[in-house]
Amino acid sequence: MNRSSRQGATVASIRKAIQQGLDRPESPAPSVSLSSRTANTAPDLFEQANVNFTEKKWLWVPHEKEGYIAGYVVSEDGNDMVTVHLMTGRDVAVNINVTERVNPPKFEKVEDMADLGYLNEASVMHNLKQRYASNMIYTYSGLFLVAVNPYYNLQIYGSDYVAAYKNKKRTEVPPHIFSIADAAFHDMLHSKENQSILITGESGAGKTENTKK
C-alpha cells in the first residue's frame, strides 16, 4: 500500500476510531482503521425524555447538586414565574429569569461549542458532559480546545493518529490535541515565525499528559 492510500484510509476512519476505539490501559491499542467496535455513547437529552423537542419550550433550571436540570414549561404563571416539568419527574415553580434556553437536538454533542444556538453555561456543561460520556474528551470552543481528563489511558494517540491529523483542516477530523499541534506547525512553516500553544487548567486537568503527547 502506498503512502497516499494509507493516509486516505486513516482519515476516513479516524472519526469512528476516536469515538469507538477507546480502552482501559490493559486492553490492546486499536488501529485507527478499526470499524467494528461498539460505540459507548451517551443517549441524547431528548431520547432520555422521550419527548418531541418542538412540542415543548425547554429550559435549563438551576439545581444545587447537578448544576442544571433540563425540563419543559407546563404553565406560565405570571410575574415571570413558570412551572417546569424536570427530567427527574418533578414539577418546580421557578423565575424564568434564572433559567437558560435548551438547544435543539441537532446540537447534541456538537464538536465546536461556538456553533451552539444558545451559548450559555448550562448548554456548555451539558455538551461537555455528553461528549465525555461518549468517550469524546476533546471539544472545541471557538479557537480553544477543551480537554476533560478521563483519568485513565485512552488509545487515541500514537503514530497512526498523528498521520491522520497531518495537513488536515480542523473541520475534517474530530477535535484532538494533534489538530492544534499540526495547525501550529503549519503556521510556523507558512509564516516563518515561532508559534506558542498555551495549555492551562487546574491541577489534575491533564496539562502534562497533553503536553507529552
PDB file of N, CA and C in Angstrom, residues 82-165:
ATOM      1  N   VAL A  82     -42.799  30.460  36.103  1.00  0.00           N
ATOM      2  CA  VAL A  82     -43.266  29.364  35.253  1.00  0.00           C
ATOM      3  C   VAL A  82     -43.164  28.058  36.032  1.00  0.00           C
ATOM      4  N   THR A  83     -43.988  27.110  35.648  1.00  0.00           N
ATOM      5  CA  THR A  83     -43.888  25.762  36.197  1.00  0.00           C
ATOM      6  C   THR A  83     -43.206  24.882  35.162  1.00  0.00           C
ATOM      7  N   VAL A  84     -42.137  24.228  35.581  1.00  0.00           N
ATOM      8  CA  VAL A  84     -41.321  23.416  34.663  1.00  0.00           C
ATOM      9  C   VAL A  84     -41.345  21.961  35.120  1.00  0.00           C
ATOM     10  N   HIS A  85     -41.611  21.071  34.175  1.00  0.00           N
ATOM     11  CA  HIS A  85     -41.538  19.636  34.448  1.00  0.00           C
ATOM     12  C   HIS A  85     -40.119  19.175  34.158  1.00  0.00           C
ATOM     13  N   LEU A  86     -39.374  18.823  35.201  1.00  0.00           N
ATOM     14  CA  LEU A  86     -37.982  18.431  35.056  1.00  0.00           C
ATOM     15  C   LEU A  86     -37.861  16.995  34.574  1.00  0.00           C
ATOM     16  N   MET A  87     -36.699  16.667  34.011  1.00  0.00           N
ATOM     17  CA  MET A  87     -36.457  15.312  33.554  1.00  0.00           C
ATOM     18  C   MET A  87     -36.388  14.319  34.701  1.00  0.00           C
ATOM     19  N   THR A  88     -36.252  14.820  35.918  1.00  0.00           N
ATOM     20  CA  THR A  88     -36.280  13.952  37.096  1.00  0.00           C
ATOM     21  C   THR A  88     -37.697  13.528  37.449  1.00  0.00           C
ATOM     22  N   GLY A  89     -38.687  14.155  36.809  1.00  0.00           N
ATOM     23  CA  GLY A  89     -40.082  13.810  37.067  1.00  0.00           C
ATOM     24  C   GLY A  89     -40.806  14.805  37.952  1.00  0.00           C
ATOM     25  N   ARG A  90     -40.081  15.755  38.532  1.00  0.00           N
ATOM     26  CA  ARG A  90     -40.677  16.733  39.429  1.00  0.00           C
ATOM     27  C   ARG A  90     -41.163  17.952  38.651  1.00  0.00           C
ATOM     28  N   ASP A  91     -42.189  18.612  39.178  1.00  0.00           N
ATOM     29  CA  ASP A  91     -42.618  19.911  38.693  1.00  0.00           C
ATOM     30  C   ASP A  91     -42.146  20.971  39.686  1.00  0.00           C
ATOM     31  N   VAL A  92     -41.492  22.013  39.163  1.00  0.00           N
ATOM     32  CA  VAL A  92     -41.000  23.073  40.038  1.00  0.00           C
ATOM     33  C   VAL A  92     -41.449  24.422  39.505  1.00  0.00           C
ATOM     34  N   ALA A  93     -41.710  25.347  40.431  1.00  0.00           N
ATOM     35  CA  ALA A  93     -42.017  26.728  40.075  1.00  0.00           C
ATOM     36  C   ALA A  93     -40.723  27.523  40.152  1.00  0.00           C
ATOM     37  N   VAL A  94     -40.414  28.266  39.093  1.00  0.00           N
ATOM     38  CA  VAL A  94     -39.143  28.965  39.037  1.00  0.00           C
ATOM     39  C   VAL A  94     -39.314  30.274  38.288  1.00  0.00           C
ATOM     40  N   ASN A  95     -38.490  31.249  38.644  1.00  0.00           N
ATOM     41  CA  ASN A  95     -38.483  32.507  37.909  1.00  0.00           C
ATOM     42  C   ASN A  95     -37.759  32.286  36.583  1.00  0.00           C
ATOM     43  N   ILE A  96     -38.396  32.621  35.505  1.00  0.00           N
ATOM     44  CA  ILE A  96     -37.831  32.332  34.185  1.00  0.00           C
ATOM     45  C   ILE A  96     -36.514  33.063  33.944  1.00  0.00           C
ATOM     46  N   ASN A  97     -36.272  34.131  34.693  1.00  0.00           N
ATOM     47  CA  ASN A  97     -35.045  34.906  34.503  1.00  0.00           C
ATOM     48  C   ASN A  97     -33.795  34.185  35.009  1.00  0.00           C
ATOM     49  N   VAL A  98     -33.955  33.131  35.806  1.00  0.00           N
ATOM     50  CA  VAL A  98     -32.798  32.378  36.292  1.00  0.00           C
ATOM     51  C   VAL A  98     -32.566  31.111  35.459  1.00  0.00           C
ATOM     52  N   THR A  99     -33.395  30.910  34.451  1.00  0.00           N
ATOM     53  CA  THR A  99     -33.262  29.728  33.599  1.00  0.00           C
ATOM     54  C   THR A  99     -32.476  30.073  32.336  1.00  0.00           C
ATOM     55  N   GLU A 100     -32.078  29.032  31.606  1.00  0.00           N
ATOM     56  CA  GLU A 100     -31.404  29.191  30.323  1.00  0.00           C
ATOM     57  C   GLU A 100     -32.128  28.342  29.280  1.00  0.00           C
ATOM     58  N   ARG A 101     -32.029  28.757  28.023  1.00  0.00           N
ATOM     59  CA  ARG A 101     -32.687  28.016  26.959  1.00  0.00           C
ATOM     60  C   ARG A 101     -31.889  26.751  26.609  1.00  0.00           C
ATOM     61  N   VAL A 102     -32.619  25.714  26.242  1.00  0.00           N
ATOM     62  CA  VAL A 102     -32.026  24.443  25.824  1.00  0.00           C
ATOM     63  C   VAL A 102     -31.910  24.424  24.301  1.00  0.00           C
ATOM     64  N   ASN A 103     -30.802  23.931  23.801  1.00  0.00           N
ATOM     65  CA  ASN A 103     -30.590  23.856  22.357  1.00  0.00           C
ATOM     66  C   ASN A 103     -31.366  22.700  21.735  1.00  0.00           C
ATOM     67  N   PRO A 104     -31.757  22.844  20.469  1.00  0.00           N
ATOM     68  CA  PRO A 104     -32.436  21.755  19.757  1.00  0.00           C
ATOM     69  C   PRO A 104     -31.556  20.517  19.652  1.00  0.00           C
ATOM     70  N   PRO A 105     -32.142  19.361  19.366  1.00  0.00           N
ATOM     71  CA  PRO A 105     -31.402  18.094  19.324  1.00  0.00           C
ATOM     72  C   PRO A 105     -30.232  18.082  18.350  1.00  0.00           C
ATOM     73  N   LYS A 106     -30.291  18.868  17.279  1.00  0.00           N
ATOM     74  CA  LYS A 106     -29.205  18.843  16.296  1.00  0.00           C
ATOM     75  C   LYS A 106     -27.875  19.334  16.881  1.00  0.00           C
ATOM     76  N   PHE A 107     -27.928  19.977  18.047  1.00  0.00           N
ATOM     77  CA  PHE A 107     -26.717  20.476  18.674  1.00  0.00           C
ATOM     78  C   PHE A 107     -26.162  19.531  19.745  1.00  0.00           C
ATOM     79  N   GLU A 108     -26.772  18.354  19.904  1.00  0.00           N
ATOM     80  CA  GLU A 108     -26.272  17.401  20.891  1.00  0.00           C
ATOM     81  C   GLU A 108     -24.869  16.934  20.515  1.00  0.00           C
ATOM     82  N   LYS A 109     -23.950  17.016  21.452  1.00  0.00           N
ATOM     83  CA  LYS A 109     -22.556  16.562  21.296  1.00  0.00           C
ATOM     84  C   LYS A 109     -21.852  17.296  20.157  1.00  0.00           C
ATOM     85  N   VAL A 110     -22.165  18.561  19.941  1.00  0.00           N
ATOM     86  CA  VAL A 110     -21.536  19.339  18.875  1.00  0.00           C
ATOM     87  C   VAL A 110     -20.039  19.451  19.132  1.00  0.00           C
ATOM     88  N   GLU A 111     -19.242  19.402  18.062  1.00  0.00           N
ATOM     89  CA  GLU A 111     -17.783  19.398  18.206  1.00  0.00           C
ATOM     90  C   GLU A 111     -17.216  20.768  18.551  1.00  0.00           C
ATOM     91  N   ASP A 112     -17.890  21.822  18.143  1.00  0.00           N
ATOM     92  CA  ASP A 112     -17.440  23.183  18.447  1.00  0.00           C
ATOM     93  C   ASP A 112     -18.581  23.911  19.145  1.00  0.00           C
ATOM     94  N   MET A 113     -18.382  24.255  20.395  1.00  0.00           N
ATOM     95  CA  MET A 113     -19.457  24.871  21.168  1.00  0.00           C
ATOM     96  C   MET A 113     -19.779  26.284  20.715  1.00  0.00           C
ATOM     97  N   ALA A 114     -18.914  26.875  19.879  1.00  0.00           N
ATOM     98  CA  ALA A 114     -19.241  28.170  19.285  1.00  0.00           C
ATOM     99  C   ALA A 114     -20.407  28.053  18.322  1.00  0.00           C
ATOM    100  N   ASP A 115     -20.738  26.830  17.907  1.00  0.00           N
ATOM    101  CA  ASP A 115     -21.845  26.604  16.987  1.00  0.00           C
ATOM    102  C   ASP A 115     -23.189  26.479  17.692  1.00  0.00           C
ATOM    103  N   LEU A 116     -23.188  26.446  19.017  1.00  0.00           N
ATOM    104  CA  LEU A 116     -24.448  26.296  19.755  1.00  0.00           C
ATOM    105  C   LEU A 116     -25.384  27.459  19.479  1.00  0.00           C
ATOM    106  N   GLY A 117     -26.655  27.148  19.272  1.00  0.00           N
ATOM    107  CA  GLY A 117     -27.638  28.197  19.040  1.00  0.00           C
ATOM    108  C   GLY A 117     -27.823  29.058  20.273  1.00  0.00           C
ATOM    109  N   TYR A 118     -27.880  28.416  21.439  1.00  0.00           N
ATOM    110  CA  TYR A 118     -27.950  29.121  22.719  1.00  0.00           C
ATOM    111  C   TYR A 118     -26.645  28.835  23.454  1.00  0.00           C
ATOM    112  N   LEU A 119     -25.781  29.837  23.511  1.00  0.00           N
ATOM    113  CA  LEU A 119     -24.475  29.669  24.155  1.00  0.00           C
ATOM    114  C   LEU A 119     -24.581  30.162  25.586  1.00  0.00           C
ATOM    115  N   ASN A 120     -24.830  29.240  26.493  1.00  0.00           N
ATOM    116  CA  ASN A 120     -24.940  29.576  27.908  1.00  0.00           C
ATOM    117  C   ASN A 120     -24.214  28.512  28.731  1.00  0.00           C
ATOM    118  N   GLU A 121     -24.020  28.807  30.005  1.00  0.00           N
ATOM    119  CA  GLU A 121     -23.250  27.902  30.862  1.00  0.00           C
ATOM    120  C   GLU A 121     -23.846  26.507  30.911  1.00  0.00           C
ATOM    121  N   ALA A 122     -25.162  26.422  31.024  1.00  0.00           N
ATOM    122  CA  ALA A 122     -25.810  25.123  31.134  1.00  0.00           C
ATOM    123  C   ALA A 122     -25.599  24.286  29.874  1.00  0.00           C
ATOM    124  N   SER A 123     -25.736  24.914  28.713  1.00  0.00           N
ATOM    125  CA  SER A 123     -25.573  24.184  27.456  1.00  0.00           C
ATOM    126  C   SER A 123     -24.132  23.746  27.237  1.00  0.00           C
ATOM    127  N   VAL A 124     -23.181  24.589  27.639  1.00  0.00           N
ATOM    128  CA  VAL A 124     -21.768  24.229  27.523  1.00  0.00           C
ATOM    129  C   VAL A 124     -21.458  23.024  28.406  1.00  0.00           C
ATOM    130  N   MET A 125     -21.908  23.061  29.660  1.00  0.00           N
ATOM    131  CA  MET A 125     -21.644  21.957  30.572  1.00  0.00           C
ATOM    132  C   MET A 125     -22.325  20.677  30.104  1.00  0.00           C
ATOM    133  N   HIS A 126     -23.539  20.799  29.588  1.00  0.00           N
ATOM    134  CA  HIS A 126     -24.250  19.622  29.083  1.00  0.00           C
ATOM    135  C   HIS A 126     -23.519  19.012  27.893  1.00  0.00           C
ATOM    136  N   ASN A 127     -23.043  19.858  26.989  1.00  0.00           N
ATOM    137  CA  ASN A 127     -22.357  19.347  25.805  1.00  0.00           C
ATOM    138  C   ASN A 127     -21.062  18.618  26.184  1.00  0.00           C
ATOM    139  N   LEU A 128     -20.294  19.217  27.088  1.00  0.00           N
ATOM    140  CA  LEU A 128     -19.067  18.574  27.547  1.00  0.00           C
ATOM    141  C   LEU A 128     -19.362  17.249  28.256  1.00  0.00           C
ATOM    142  N   LYS A 129     -20.409  17.239  29.052  1.00  0.00           N
ATOM    143  CA  LYS A 129     -20.773  16.026  29.792  1.00  0.00           C
ATOM    144  C   LYS A 129     -21.194  14.914  28.835  1.00  0.00           C
ATOM    145  N   GLN A 130     -22.012  15.241  27.836  1.00  0.00           N
ATOM    146  CA  GLN A 130     -22.483  14.234  26.891  1.00  0.00           C
ATOM    147  C   GLN A 130     -21.338  13.691  26.044  1.00  0.00           C
ATOM    148  N   ARG A 131     -20.442  14.562  25.609  1.00  0.00           N
ATOM    149  CA  ARG A 131     -19.306  14.117  24.815  1.00  0.00           C
ATOM    150  C   ARG A 131     -18.374  13.248  25.674  1.00  0.00           C
ATOM    151  N   TYR A 132     -18.143  13.660  26.905  1.00  0.00           N
ATOM    152  CA  TYR A 132     -17.293  12.886  27.806  1.00  0.00           C
ATOM    153  C   TYR A 132     -17.878  11.496  28.038  1.00  0.00           C
ATOM    154  N   ALA A 133     -19.180  11.417  28.238  1.00  0.00           N
ATOM    155  CA  ALA A 133     -19.837  10.132  28.464  1.00  0.00           C
ATOM    156  C   ALA A 133     -19.783   9.250  27.225  1.00  0.00           C
ATOM    157  N   SER A 134     -19.547   9.858  26.068  1.00  0.00           N
ATOM    158  CA  SER A 134     -19.425   9.116  24.811  1.00  0.00           C
ATOM    159  C   SER A 134     -17.963   8.927  24.402  1.00  0.00           C
ATOM    160  N   ASN A 135     -17.064   9.076  25.377  1.00  0.00           N
ATOM    161  CA  ASN A 135     -15.624   8.876  25.163  1.00  0.00           C
ATOM    162  C   ASN A 135     -15.002   9.888  24.213  1.00  0.00           C
ATOM    163  N   MET A 136     -15.569  11.080  24.149  1.00  0.00           N
ATOM    164  CA  MET A 136     -15.000  12.160  23.341  1.00  0.00           C
ATOM    165  C   MET A 136     -14.528  13.249  24.301  1.00  0.00           C
ATOM    166  N   ILE A 137     -13.251  13.188  24.675  1.00  0.00           N
ATOM    167  CA  ILE A 137     -12.750  14.070  25.735  1.00  0.00           C
ATOM    168  C   ILE A 137     -12.337  15.437  25.211  1.00  0.00           C
ATOM    169  N   TYR A 138     -12.209  15.596  23.898  1.00  0.00           N
ATOM    170  CA  TYR A 138     -11.808  16.867  23.308  1.00  0.00           C
ATOM    171  C   TYR A 138     -13.007  17.554  22.652  1.00  0.00           C
ATOM    172  N   THR A 139     -13.139  18.861  22.894  1.00  0.00           N
ATOM    173  CA  THR A 139     -14.211  19.657  22.307  1.00  0.00           C
ATOM    174  C   THR A 139     -13.678  21.056  22.025  1.00  0.00           C
ATOM    175  N   TYR A 140     -13.996  21.585  20.866  1.00  0.00           N
ATOM    176  CA  TYR A 140     -13.588  22.954  20.546  1.00  0.00           C
ATOM    177  C   TYR A 140     -14.554  23.961  21.159  1.00  0.00           C
ATOM    178  N   SER A 141     -13.991  25.105  21.494  1.00  0.00           N
ATOM    179  CA  SER A 141     -14.786  26.268  21.899  1.00  0.00           C
ATOM    180  C   SER A 141     -14.195  27.462  21.170  1.00  0.00           C
ATOM    181  N   GLY A 142     -14.620  27.647  19.947  1.00  0.00           N
ATOM    182  CA  GLY A 142     -14.022  28.675  19.109  1.00  0.00           C
ATOM    183  C   GLY A 142     -12.586  28.314  18.782  1.00  0.00           C
ATOM    184  N   LEU A 143     -11.648  29.194  19.129  1.00  0.00           N
ATOM    185  CA  LEU A 143     -10.234  28.952  18.857  1.00  0.00           C
ATOM    186  C   LEU A 143      -9.592  28.016  19.881  1.00  0.00           C
ATOM    187  N   PHE A 144     -10.311  27.708  20.948  1.00  0.00           N
ATOM    188  CA  PHE A 144      -9.738  26.923  22.037  1.00  0.00           C
ATOM    189  C   PHE A 144     -10.155  25.458  21.940  1.00  0.00           C
ATOM    190  N   LEU A 145      -9.319  24.600  22.531  1.00  0.00           N
ATOM    191  CA  LEU A 145      -9.637  23.180  22.648  1.00  0.00           C
ATOM    192  C   LEU A 145      -9.812  22.861  24.123  1.00  0.00           C
ATOM    193  N   VAL A 146     -10.970  22.335  24.475  1.00  0.00           N
ATOM    194  CA  VAL A 146     -11.258  21.937  25.855  1.00  0.00           C
ATOM    195  C   VAL A 146     -11.007  20.441  25.992  1.00  0.00           C
ATOM    196  N   ALA A 147     -10.227  20.044  26.996  1.00  0.00           N
ATOM    197  CA  ALA A 147      -9.961  18.637  27.268  1.00  0.00           C
ATOM    198  C   ALA A 147     -10.481  18.291  28.656  1.00  0.00           C
ATOM    199  N   VAL A 148     -11.233  17.209  28.761  1.00  0.00           N
ATOM    200  CA  VAL A 148     -11.744  16.732  30.047  1.00  0.00           C
ATOM    201  C   VAL A 148     -10.986  15.453  30.397  1.00  0.00           C
ATOM    202  N   ASN A 149     -10.258  15.488  31.500  1.00  0.00           N
ATOM    203  CA  ASN A 149      -9.387  14.380  31.882  1.00  0.00           C
ATOM    204  C   ASN A 149     -10.204  13.138  32.237  1.00  0.00           C
ATOM    205  N   PRO A 150      -9.999  12.026  31.513  1.00  0.00           N
ATOM    206  CA  PRO A 150     -10.752  10.801  31.830  1.00  0.00           C
ATOM    207  C   PRO A 150     -10.151   9.999  32.982  1.00  0.00           C
ATOM    208  N   TYR A 151      -8.930  10.358  33.400  1.00  0.00           N
ATOM    209  CA  TYR A 151      -8.226   9.686  34.497  1.00  0.00           C
ATOM    210  C   TYR A 151      -7.942   8.213  34.210  1.00  0.00           C
ATOM    211  N   TYR A 152      -7.837   7.854  32.955  1.00  0.00           N
ATOM    212  CA  TYR A 152      -7.263   6.577  32.550  1.00  0.00           C
ATOM    213  C   TYR A 152      -6.785   6.728  31.112  1.00  0.00           C
ATOM    214  N   ASN A 153      -5.911   5.811  30.696  1.00  0.00           N
ATOM    215  CA  ASN A 153      -5.293   5.931  29.378  1.00  0.00           C
ATOM    216  C   ASN A 153      -6.276   5.618  28.268  1.00  0.00           C
ATOM    217  N   LEU A 154      -6.327   6.486  27.273  1.00  0.00           N
ATOM    218  CA  LEU A 154      -7.145   6.254  26.080  1.00  0.00           C
ATOM    219  C   LEU A 154      -6.218   5.956  24.908  1.00  0.00           C
ATOM    220  N   GLN A 155      -6.579   4.975  24.120  1.00  0.00           N
ATOM    221  CA  GLN A 155      -5.755   4.593  22.981  1.00  0.00           C
ATOM    222  C   GLN A 155      -6.122   5.438  21.758  1.00  0.00           C
ATOM    223  N   ILE A 156      -5.951   6.747  21.874  1.00  0.00           N
ATOM    224  CA  ILE A 156      -6.285   7.651  20.773  1.00  0.00           C
ATOM    225  C   ILE A 156      -5.081   8.510  20.406  1.00  0.00           C
ATOM    226  N   TYR A 157      -3.895   7.942  20.633  1.00  0.00           N
ATOM    227  CA  TYR A 157      -2.674   8.649  20.312  1.00  0.00           C
ATOM    228  C   TYR A 157      -1.792   7.721  19.472  1.00  0.00           C
ATOM    229  N   GLY A 158      -0.542   8.049  19.316  1.00  0.00           N
ATOM    230  CA  GLY A 158       0.360   7.206  18.548  1.00  0.00           C
ATOM    231  C   GLY A 158       0.532   7.686  17.117  1.00  0.00           C
ATOM    232  N   SER A 159       1.404   7.008  16.379  1.00  0.00           N
ATOM    233  CA  SER A 159       1.805   7.454  15.037  1.00  0.00           C
ATOM    234  C   SER A 159       0.657   7.456  14.036  1.00  0.00           C
ATOM    235  N   ASP A 160      -0.250   6.482  14.149  1.00  0.00           N
ATOM    236  CA  ASP A 160      -1.376   6.444  13.212  1.00  0.00           C
ATOM    237  C   ASP A 160      -2.266   7.670  13.353  1.00  0.00           C
ATOM    238  N   TYR A 161      -2.478   8.084  14.601  1.00  0.00           N
ATOM    239  CA  TYR A 161      -3.309   9.259  14.834  1.00  0.00           C
ATOM    240  C   TYR A 161      -2.589  10.541  14.412  1.00  0.00           C
ATOM    241  N   VAL A 162      -1.290  10.580  14.628  1.00  0.00           N
ATOM    242  CA  VAL A 162      -0.513  11.733  14.169  1.00  0.00           C
ATOM    243  C   VAL A 162      -0.650  11.873  12.659  1.00  0.00           C
ATOM    244  N   ALA A 163      -0.525  10.755  11.942  1.00  0.00           N
ATOM    245  CA  ALA A 163      -0.636  10.785  10.478  1.00  0.00           C
ATOM    246  C   ALA A 163      -2.029  11.202  10.039  1.00  0.00           C
ATOM    247  N   ALA A 164      -3.042  10.790  10.804  1.00  0.00           N
ATOM    248  CA  ALA A 164      -4.421  11.110  10.432  1.00  0.00           C
ATOM    249  C   ALA A 164      -4.719  12.594  10.516  1.00  0.00           C
ATOM    250  N   TYR A 165      -4.024  13.296  11.411  1.00  0.00           N
ATOM    251  CA  TYR A 165      -4.270  14.725  11.591  1.00  0.00           C
ATOM    252  C   TYR A 165      -3.302  15.604  10.799  1.00  0.00           C
TER     253      TYR A 165
END
